[in-house]
PDB file of C-alpha atoms and ligand atoms in Angstrom:
ATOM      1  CA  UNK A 329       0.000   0.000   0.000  1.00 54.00           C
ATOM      2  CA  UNK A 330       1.028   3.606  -0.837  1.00 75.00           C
ATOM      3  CA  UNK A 331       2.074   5.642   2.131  1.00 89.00           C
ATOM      4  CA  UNK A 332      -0.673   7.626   3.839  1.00 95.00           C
ATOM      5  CA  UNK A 333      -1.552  10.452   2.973  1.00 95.00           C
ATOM      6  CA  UNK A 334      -1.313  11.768   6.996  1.00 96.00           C
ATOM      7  CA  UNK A 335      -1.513   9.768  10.081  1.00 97.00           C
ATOM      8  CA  UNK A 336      -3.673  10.502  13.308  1.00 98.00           C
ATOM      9  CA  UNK A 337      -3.486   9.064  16.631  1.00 98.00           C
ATOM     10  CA  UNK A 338      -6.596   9.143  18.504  1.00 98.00           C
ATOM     11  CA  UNK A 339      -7.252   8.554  22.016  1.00 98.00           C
ATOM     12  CA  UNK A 340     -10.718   7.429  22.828  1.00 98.00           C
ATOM     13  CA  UNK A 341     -12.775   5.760  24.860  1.00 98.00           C
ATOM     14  CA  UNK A 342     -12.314   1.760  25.074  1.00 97.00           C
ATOM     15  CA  UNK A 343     -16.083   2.028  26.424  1.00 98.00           C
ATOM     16  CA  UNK A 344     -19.180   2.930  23.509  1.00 98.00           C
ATOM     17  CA  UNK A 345     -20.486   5.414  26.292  1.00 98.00           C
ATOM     18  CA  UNK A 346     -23.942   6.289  27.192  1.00 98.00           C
ATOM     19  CA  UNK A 347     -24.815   8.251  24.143  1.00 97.00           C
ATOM     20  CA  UNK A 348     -25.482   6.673  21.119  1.00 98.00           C
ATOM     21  CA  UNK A 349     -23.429  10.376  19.570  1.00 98.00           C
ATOM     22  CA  UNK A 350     -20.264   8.841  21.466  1.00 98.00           C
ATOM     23  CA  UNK A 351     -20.138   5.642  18.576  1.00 98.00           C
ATOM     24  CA  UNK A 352     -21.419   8.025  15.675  1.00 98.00           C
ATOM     25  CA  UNK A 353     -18.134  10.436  16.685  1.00 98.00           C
ATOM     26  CA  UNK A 354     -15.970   7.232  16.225  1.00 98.00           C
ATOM     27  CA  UNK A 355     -17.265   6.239  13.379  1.00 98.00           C
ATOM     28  CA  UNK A 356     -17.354   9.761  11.582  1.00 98.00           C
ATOM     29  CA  UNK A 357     -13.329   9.840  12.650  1.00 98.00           C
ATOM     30  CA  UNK A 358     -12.938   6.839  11.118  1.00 98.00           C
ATOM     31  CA  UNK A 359     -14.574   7.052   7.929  1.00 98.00           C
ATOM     32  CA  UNK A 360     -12.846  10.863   7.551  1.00 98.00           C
ATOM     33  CA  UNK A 361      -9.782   9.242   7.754  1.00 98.00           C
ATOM     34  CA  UNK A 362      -9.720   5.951   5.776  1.00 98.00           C
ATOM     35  CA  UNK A 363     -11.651   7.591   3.237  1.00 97.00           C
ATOM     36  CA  UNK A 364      -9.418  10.454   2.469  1.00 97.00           C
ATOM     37  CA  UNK A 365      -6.232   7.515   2.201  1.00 96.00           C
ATOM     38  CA  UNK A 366      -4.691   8.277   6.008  1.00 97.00           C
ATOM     39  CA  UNK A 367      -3.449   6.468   8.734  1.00 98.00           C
ATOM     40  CA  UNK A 368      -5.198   6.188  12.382  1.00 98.00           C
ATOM     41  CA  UNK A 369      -2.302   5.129  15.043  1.00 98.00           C
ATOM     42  CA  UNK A 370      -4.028   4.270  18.655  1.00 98.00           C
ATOM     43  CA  UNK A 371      -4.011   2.448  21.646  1.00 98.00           C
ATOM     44  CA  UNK A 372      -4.796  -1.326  19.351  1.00 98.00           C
ATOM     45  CA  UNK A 373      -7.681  -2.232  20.741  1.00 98.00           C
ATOM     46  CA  UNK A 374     -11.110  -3.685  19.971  1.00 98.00           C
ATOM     47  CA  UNK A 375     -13.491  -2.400  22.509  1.00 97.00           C
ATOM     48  CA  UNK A 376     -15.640   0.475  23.207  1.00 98.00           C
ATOM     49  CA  UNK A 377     -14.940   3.536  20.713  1.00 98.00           C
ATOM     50  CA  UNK A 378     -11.826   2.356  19.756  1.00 98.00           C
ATOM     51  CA  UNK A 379     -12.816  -0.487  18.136  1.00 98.00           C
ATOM     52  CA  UNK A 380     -15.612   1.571  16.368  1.00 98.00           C
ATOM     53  CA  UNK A 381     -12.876   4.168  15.086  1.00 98.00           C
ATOM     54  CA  UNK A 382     -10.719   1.427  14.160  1.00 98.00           C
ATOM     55  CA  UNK A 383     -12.983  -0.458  11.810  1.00 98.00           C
ATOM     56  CA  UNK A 384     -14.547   2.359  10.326  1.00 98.00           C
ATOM     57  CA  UNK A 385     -11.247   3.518   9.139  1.00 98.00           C
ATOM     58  CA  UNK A 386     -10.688  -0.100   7.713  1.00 98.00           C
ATOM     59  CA  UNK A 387     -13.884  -0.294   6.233  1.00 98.00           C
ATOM     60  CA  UNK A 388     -13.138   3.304   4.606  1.00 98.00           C
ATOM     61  CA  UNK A 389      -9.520   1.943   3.119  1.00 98.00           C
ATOM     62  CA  UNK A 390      -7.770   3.439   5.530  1.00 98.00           C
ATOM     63  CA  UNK A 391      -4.623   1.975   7.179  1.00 98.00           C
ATOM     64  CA  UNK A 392      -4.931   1.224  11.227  1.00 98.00           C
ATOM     65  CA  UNK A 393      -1.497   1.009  13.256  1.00 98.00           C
ATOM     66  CA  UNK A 394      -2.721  -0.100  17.030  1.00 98.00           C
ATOM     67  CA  UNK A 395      -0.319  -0.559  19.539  1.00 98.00           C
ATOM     68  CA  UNK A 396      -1.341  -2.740  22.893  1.00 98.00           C
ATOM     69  CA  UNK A 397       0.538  -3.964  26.039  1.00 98.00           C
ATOM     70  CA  UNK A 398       1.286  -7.288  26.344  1.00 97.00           C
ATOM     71  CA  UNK A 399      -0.611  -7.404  29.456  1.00 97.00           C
ATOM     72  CA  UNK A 400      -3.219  -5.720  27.649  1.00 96.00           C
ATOM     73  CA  UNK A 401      -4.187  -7.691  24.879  1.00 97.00           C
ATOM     74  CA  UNK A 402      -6.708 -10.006  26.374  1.00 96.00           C
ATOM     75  CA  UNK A 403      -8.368  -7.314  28.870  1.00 95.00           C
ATOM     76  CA  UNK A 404      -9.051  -4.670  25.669  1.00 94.00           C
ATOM     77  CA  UNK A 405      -9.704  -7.814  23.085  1.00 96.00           C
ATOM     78  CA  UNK A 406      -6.374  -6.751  20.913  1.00 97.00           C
ATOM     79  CA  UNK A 407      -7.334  -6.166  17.022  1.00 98.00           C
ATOM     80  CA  UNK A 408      -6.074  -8.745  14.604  1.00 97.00           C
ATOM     81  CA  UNK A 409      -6.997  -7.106  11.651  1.00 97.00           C
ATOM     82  CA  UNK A 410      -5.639  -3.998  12.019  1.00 98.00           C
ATOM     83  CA  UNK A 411      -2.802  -2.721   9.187  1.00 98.00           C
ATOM     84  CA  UNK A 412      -0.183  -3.219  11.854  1.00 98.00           C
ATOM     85  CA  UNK A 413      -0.623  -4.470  15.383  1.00 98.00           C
ATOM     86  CA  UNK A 414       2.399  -3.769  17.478  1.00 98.00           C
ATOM     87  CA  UNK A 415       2.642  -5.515  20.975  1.00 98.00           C
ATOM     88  CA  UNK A 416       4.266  -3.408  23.191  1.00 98.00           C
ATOM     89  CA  UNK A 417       6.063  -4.872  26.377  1.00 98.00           C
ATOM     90  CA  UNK A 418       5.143  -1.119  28.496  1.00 97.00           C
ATOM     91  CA  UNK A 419       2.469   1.312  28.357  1.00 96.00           C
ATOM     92  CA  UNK A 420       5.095   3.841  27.916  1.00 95.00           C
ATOM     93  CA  UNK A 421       6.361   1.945  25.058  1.00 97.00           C
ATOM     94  CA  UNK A 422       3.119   2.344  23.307  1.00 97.00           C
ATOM     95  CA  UNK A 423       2.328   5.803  24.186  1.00 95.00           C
ATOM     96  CA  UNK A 424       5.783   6.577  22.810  1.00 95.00           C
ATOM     97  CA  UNK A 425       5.024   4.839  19.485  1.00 97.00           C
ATOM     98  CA  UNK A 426       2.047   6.130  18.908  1.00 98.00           C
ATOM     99  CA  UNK A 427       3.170   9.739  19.422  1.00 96.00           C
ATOM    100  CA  UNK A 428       6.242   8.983  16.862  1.00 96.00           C
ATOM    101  CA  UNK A 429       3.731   7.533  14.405  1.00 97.00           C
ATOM    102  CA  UNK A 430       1.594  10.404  14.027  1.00 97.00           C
ATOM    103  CA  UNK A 431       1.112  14.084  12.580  1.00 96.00           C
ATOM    104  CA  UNK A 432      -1.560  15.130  15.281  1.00 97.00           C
ATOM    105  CA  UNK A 433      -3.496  13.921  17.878  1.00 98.00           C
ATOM    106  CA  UNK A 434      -6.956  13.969  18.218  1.00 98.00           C
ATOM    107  CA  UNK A 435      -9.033  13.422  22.004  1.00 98.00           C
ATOM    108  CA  UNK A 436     -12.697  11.942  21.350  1.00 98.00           C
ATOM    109  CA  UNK A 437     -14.811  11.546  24.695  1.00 98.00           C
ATOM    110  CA  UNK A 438     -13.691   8.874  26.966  1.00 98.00           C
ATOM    111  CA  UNK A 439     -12.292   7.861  30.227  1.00 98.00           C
ATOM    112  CA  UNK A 440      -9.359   8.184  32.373  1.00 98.00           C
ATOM    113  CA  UNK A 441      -6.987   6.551  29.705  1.00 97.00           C
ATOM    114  CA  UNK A 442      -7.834   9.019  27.346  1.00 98.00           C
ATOM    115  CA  UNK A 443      -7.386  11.997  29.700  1.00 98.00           C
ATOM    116  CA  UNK A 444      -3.813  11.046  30.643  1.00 97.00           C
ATOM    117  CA  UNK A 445      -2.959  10.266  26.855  1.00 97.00           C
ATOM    118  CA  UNK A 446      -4.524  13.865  25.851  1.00 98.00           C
ATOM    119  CA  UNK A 447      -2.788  15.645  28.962  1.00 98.00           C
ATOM    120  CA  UNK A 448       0.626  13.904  28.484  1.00 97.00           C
ATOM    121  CA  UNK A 449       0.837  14.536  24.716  1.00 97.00           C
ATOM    122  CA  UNK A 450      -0.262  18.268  25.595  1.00 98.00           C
ATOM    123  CA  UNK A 451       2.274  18.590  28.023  1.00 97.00           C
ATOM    124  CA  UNK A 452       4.988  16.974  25.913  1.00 95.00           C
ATOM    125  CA  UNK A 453       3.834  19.937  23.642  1.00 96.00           C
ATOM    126  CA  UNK A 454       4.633  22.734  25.714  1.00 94.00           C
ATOM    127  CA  UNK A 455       7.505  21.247  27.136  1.00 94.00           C
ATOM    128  CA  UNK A 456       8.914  21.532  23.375  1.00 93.00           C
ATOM    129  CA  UNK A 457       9.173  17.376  22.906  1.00 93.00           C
ATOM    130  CA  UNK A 458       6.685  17.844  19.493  1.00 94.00           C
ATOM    131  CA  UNK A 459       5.015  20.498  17.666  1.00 94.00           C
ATOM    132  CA  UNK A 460       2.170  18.583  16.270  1.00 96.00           C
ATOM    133  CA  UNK A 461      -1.200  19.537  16.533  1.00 97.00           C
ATOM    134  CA  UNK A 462      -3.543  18.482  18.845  1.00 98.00           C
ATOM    135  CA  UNK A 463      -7.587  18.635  18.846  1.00 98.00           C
ATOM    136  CA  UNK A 464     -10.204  17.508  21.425  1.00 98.00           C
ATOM    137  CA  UNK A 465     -13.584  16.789  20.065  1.00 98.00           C
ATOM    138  CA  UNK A 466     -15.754  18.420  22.550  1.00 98.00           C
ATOM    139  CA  UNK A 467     -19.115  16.080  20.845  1.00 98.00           C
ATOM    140  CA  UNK A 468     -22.263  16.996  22.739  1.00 97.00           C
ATOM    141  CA  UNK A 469     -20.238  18.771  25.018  1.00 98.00           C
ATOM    142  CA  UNK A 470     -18.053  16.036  26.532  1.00 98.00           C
ATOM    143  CA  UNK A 471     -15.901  18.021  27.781  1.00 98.00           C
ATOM    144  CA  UNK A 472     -17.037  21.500  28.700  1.00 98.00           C
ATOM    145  CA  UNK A 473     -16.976  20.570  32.096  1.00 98.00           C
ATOM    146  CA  UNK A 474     -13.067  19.915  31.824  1.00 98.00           C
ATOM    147  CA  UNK A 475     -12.356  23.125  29.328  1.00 97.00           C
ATOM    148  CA  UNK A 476     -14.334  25.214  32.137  1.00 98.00           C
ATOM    149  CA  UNK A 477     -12.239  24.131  34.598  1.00 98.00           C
ATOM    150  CA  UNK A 478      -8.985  24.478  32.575  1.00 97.00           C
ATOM    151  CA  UNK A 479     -10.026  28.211  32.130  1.00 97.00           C
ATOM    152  CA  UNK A 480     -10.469  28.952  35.610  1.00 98.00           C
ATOM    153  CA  UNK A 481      -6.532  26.938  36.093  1.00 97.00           C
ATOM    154  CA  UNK A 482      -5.724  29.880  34.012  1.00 96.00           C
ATOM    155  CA  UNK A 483      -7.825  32.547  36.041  1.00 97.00           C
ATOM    156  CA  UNK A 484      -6.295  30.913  39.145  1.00 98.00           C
ATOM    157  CA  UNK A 485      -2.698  31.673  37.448  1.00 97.00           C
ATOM    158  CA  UNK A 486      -2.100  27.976  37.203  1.00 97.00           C
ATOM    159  CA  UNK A 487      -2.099  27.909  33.324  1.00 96.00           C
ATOM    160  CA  UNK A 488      -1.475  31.003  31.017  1.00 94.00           C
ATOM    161  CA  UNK A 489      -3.516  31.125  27.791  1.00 94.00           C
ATOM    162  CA  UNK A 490      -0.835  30.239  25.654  1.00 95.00           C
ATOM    163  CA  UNK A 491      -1.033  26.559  26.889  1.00 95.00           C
ATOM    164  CA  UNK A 492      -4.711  26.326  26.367  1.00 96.00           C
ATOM    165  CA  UNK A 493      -4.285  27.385  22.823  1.00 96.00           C
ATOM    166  CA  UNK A 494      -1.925  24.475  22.093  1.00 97.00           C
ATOM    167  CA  UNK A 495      -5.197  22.682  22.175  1.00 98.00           C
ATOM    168  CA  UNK A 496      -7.498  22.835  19.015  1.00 98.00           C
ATOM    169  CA  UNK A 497     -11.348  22.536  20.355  1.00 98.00           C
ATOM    170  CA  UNK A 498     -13.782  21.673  18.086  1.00 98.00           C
ATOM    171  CA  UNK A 499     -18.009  20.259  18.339  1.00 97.00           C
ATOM    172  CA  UNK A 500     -17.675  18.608  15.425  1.00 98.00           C
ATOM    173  CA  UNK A 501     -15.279  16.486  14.643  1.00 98.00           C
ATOM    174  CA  UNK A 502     -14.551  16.217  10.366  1.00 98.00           C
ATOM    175  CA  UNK A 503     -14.112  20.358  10.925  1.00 98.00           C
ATOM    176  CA  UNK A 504     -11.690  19.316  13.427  1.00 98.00           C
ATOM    177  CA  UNK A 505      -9.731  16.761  11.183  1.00 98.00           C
ATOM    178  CA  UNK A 506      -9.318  19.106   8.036  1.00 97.00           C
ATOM    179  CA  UNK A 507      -7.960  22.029  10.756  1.00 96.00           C
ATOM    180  CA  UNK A 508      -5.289  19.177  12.553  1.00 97.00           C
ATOM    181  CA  UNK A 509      -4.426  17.671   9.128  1.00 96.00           C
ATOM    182  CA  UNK A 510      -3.990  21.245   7.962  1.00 94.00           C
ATOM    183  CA  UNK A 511      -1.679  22.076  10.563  1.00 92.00           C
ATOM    184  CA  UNK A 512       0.040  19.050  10.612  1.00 93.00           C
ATOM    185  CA  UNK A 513       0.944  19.465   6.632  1.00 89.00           C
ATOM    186  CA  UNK A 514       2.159  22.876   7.529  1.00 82.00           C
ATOM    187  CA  UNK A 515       4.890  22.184  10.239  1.00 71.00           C
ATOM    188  CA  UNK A 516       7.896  20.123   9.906  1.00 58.00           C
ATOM    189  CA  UNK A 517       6.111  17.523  12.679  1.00 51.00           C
ATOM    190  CA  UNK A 518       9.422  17.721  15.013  1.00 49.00           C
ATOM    191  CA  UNK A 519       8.902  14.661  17.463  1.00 48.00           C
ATOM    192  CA  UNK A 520      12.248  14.266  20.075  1.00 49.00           C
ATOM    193  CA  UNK A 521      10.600  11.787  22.637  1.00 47.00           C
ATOM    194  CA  UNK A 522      14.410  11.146  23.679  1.00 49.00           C
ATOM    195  CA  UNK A 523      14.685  13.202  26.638  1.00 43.00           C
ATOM    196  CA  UNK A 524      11.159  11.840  27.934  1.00 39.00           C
TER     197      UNK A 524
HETATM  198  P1  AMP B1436     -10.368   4.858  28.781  1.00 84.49           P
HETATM  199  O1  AMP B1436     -10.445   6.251  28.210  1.00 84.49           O
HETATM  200  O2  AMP B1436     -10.140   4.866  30.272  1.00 84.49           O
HETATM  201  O3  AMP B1436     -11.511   4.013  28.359  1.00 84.49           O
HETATM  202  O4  AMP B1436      -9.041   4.211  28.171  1.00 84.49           O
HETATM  203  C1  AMP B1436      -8.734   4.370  26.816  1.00 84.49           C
HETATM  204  C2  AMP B1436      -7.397   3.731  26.536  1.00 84.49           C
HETATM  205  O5  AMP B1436      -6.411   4.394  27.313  1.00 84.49           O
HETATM  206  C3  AMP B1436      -7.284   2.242  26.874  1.00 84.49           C
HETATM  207  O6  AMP B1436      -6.640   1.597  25.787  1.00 84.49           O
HETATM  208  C4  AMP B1436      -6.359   2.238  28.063  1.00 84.49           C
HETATM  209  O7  AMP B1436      -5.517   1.086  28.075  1.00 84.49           O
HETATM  210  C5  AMP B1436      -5.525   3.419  27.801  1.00 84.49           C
HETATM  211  N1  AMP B1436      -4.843   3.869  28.996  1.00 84.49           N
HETATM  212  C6  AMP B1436      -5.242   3.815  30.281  1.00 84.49           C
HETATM  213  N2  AMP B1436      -4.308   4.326  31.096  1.00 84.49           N
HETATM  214  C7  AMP B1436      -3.290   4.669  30.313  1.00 84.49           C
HETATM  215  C8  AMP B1436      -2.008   5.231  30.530  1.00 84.49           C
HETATM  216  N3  AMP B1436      -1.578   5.527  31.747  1.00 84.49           N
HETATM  217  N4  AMP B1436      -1.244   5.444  29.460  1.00 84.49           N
HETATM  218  C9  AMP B1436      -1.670   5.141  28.239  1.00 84.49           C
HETATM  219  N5  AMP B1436      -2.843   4.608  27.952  1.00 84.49           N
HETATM  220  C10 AMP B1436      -3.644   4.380  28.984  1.00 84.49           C
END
């Protein structure tokens, strides 16, 4: 297959969620990406809305690159179809991978997983380890509650706006692709995960 045409990691839920909204957002993600001929790089496995972002950027002709724990593989039901499924022997193996295999990240709701992935990649960001974009789908308003918050860190003098607008916020999410691709295409996607 021909390289892709960009790659995205996205950190999601490995639960569908309450909403029915939560597994259209997957899909939509999915299909935006396999269908335009680019690459989705997550966490490798089958449940929840990463499963449902997976496939639908399979079914779409996209490529898939998961990357799973060892220890994981049975507990999130591990994806054998995807393009490339790399078992990892650490978590921080795999987070590392899948930062180094992307052009931007992108947060869709989900749990406590996806927080830390979305708060470590961000902070890797300001601390100058990447310059590739990042995006939070904010579907239904997921995460208000969290982007309140993070404004009053910065009223608090906790945060300074500059950090919150290393984050790309978005309520729909194919908008949100086309402005992280965008960005992505424009920078020279520096990744030095050495010092981490
Ligand atoms: P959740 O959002 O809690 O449903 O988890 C989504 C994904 O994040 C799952 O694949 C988890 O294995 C993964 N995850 C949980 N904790 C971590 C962590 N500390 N680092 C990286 N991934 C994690």
């Amino acid at each position: 297959m021909a390289e892709p045409a960009f790659s995205v990691c996205v950190y999601c839920g490995s639960k569908p969620g309450a909403s029915s909204t939560y597994a259209d957002v997957a899909r939509a993600a999915g299909h935006w990406i396999g269908s335009r001929g680019g690459q989705l790089v997550y966490g490798g496995g089958n449940n929840g809305l990463m499963g449902l972002v997976a496939s639908a950027t399979l079914e779409a002709g996209g490529r898939v690159v998961g990357v799973i724990p060892q220890a994981l593989v049975d507990l999130e039901c591990a994806k054998t179809d995807c393009t490339e499924l790399h078992i990892v022997q650490t978590m921080h193996e795999r987070k590392q991978m899948m930062a180094e295999r992307a052009d931007a990240f992108l947060a869709l709701p989900g749990g406590i997983g996806t927080f830390e992935e979305l708060f470590e990649v961000w902070t890797w960001r300001q601390l100058g380890y990447h310059d590739k974009p990042i995006g939070v789908a904010n579907t239904g308003g997921y995460y208000s509650g969290l982007l309140s918050f993070l404004n009053s860190s910065v009223t608090a003098g906790f945060m300074n706006g500059a950090q919150l607008d290393l984050i790309t916020i978005g309520d729909a999410v194919e908008p949100l692709l086309v402005q992280l691709v965008g960005k992505a295409a424009n920078s020279d996607l520096g990744t030095d995960l050495s010092r981490i």
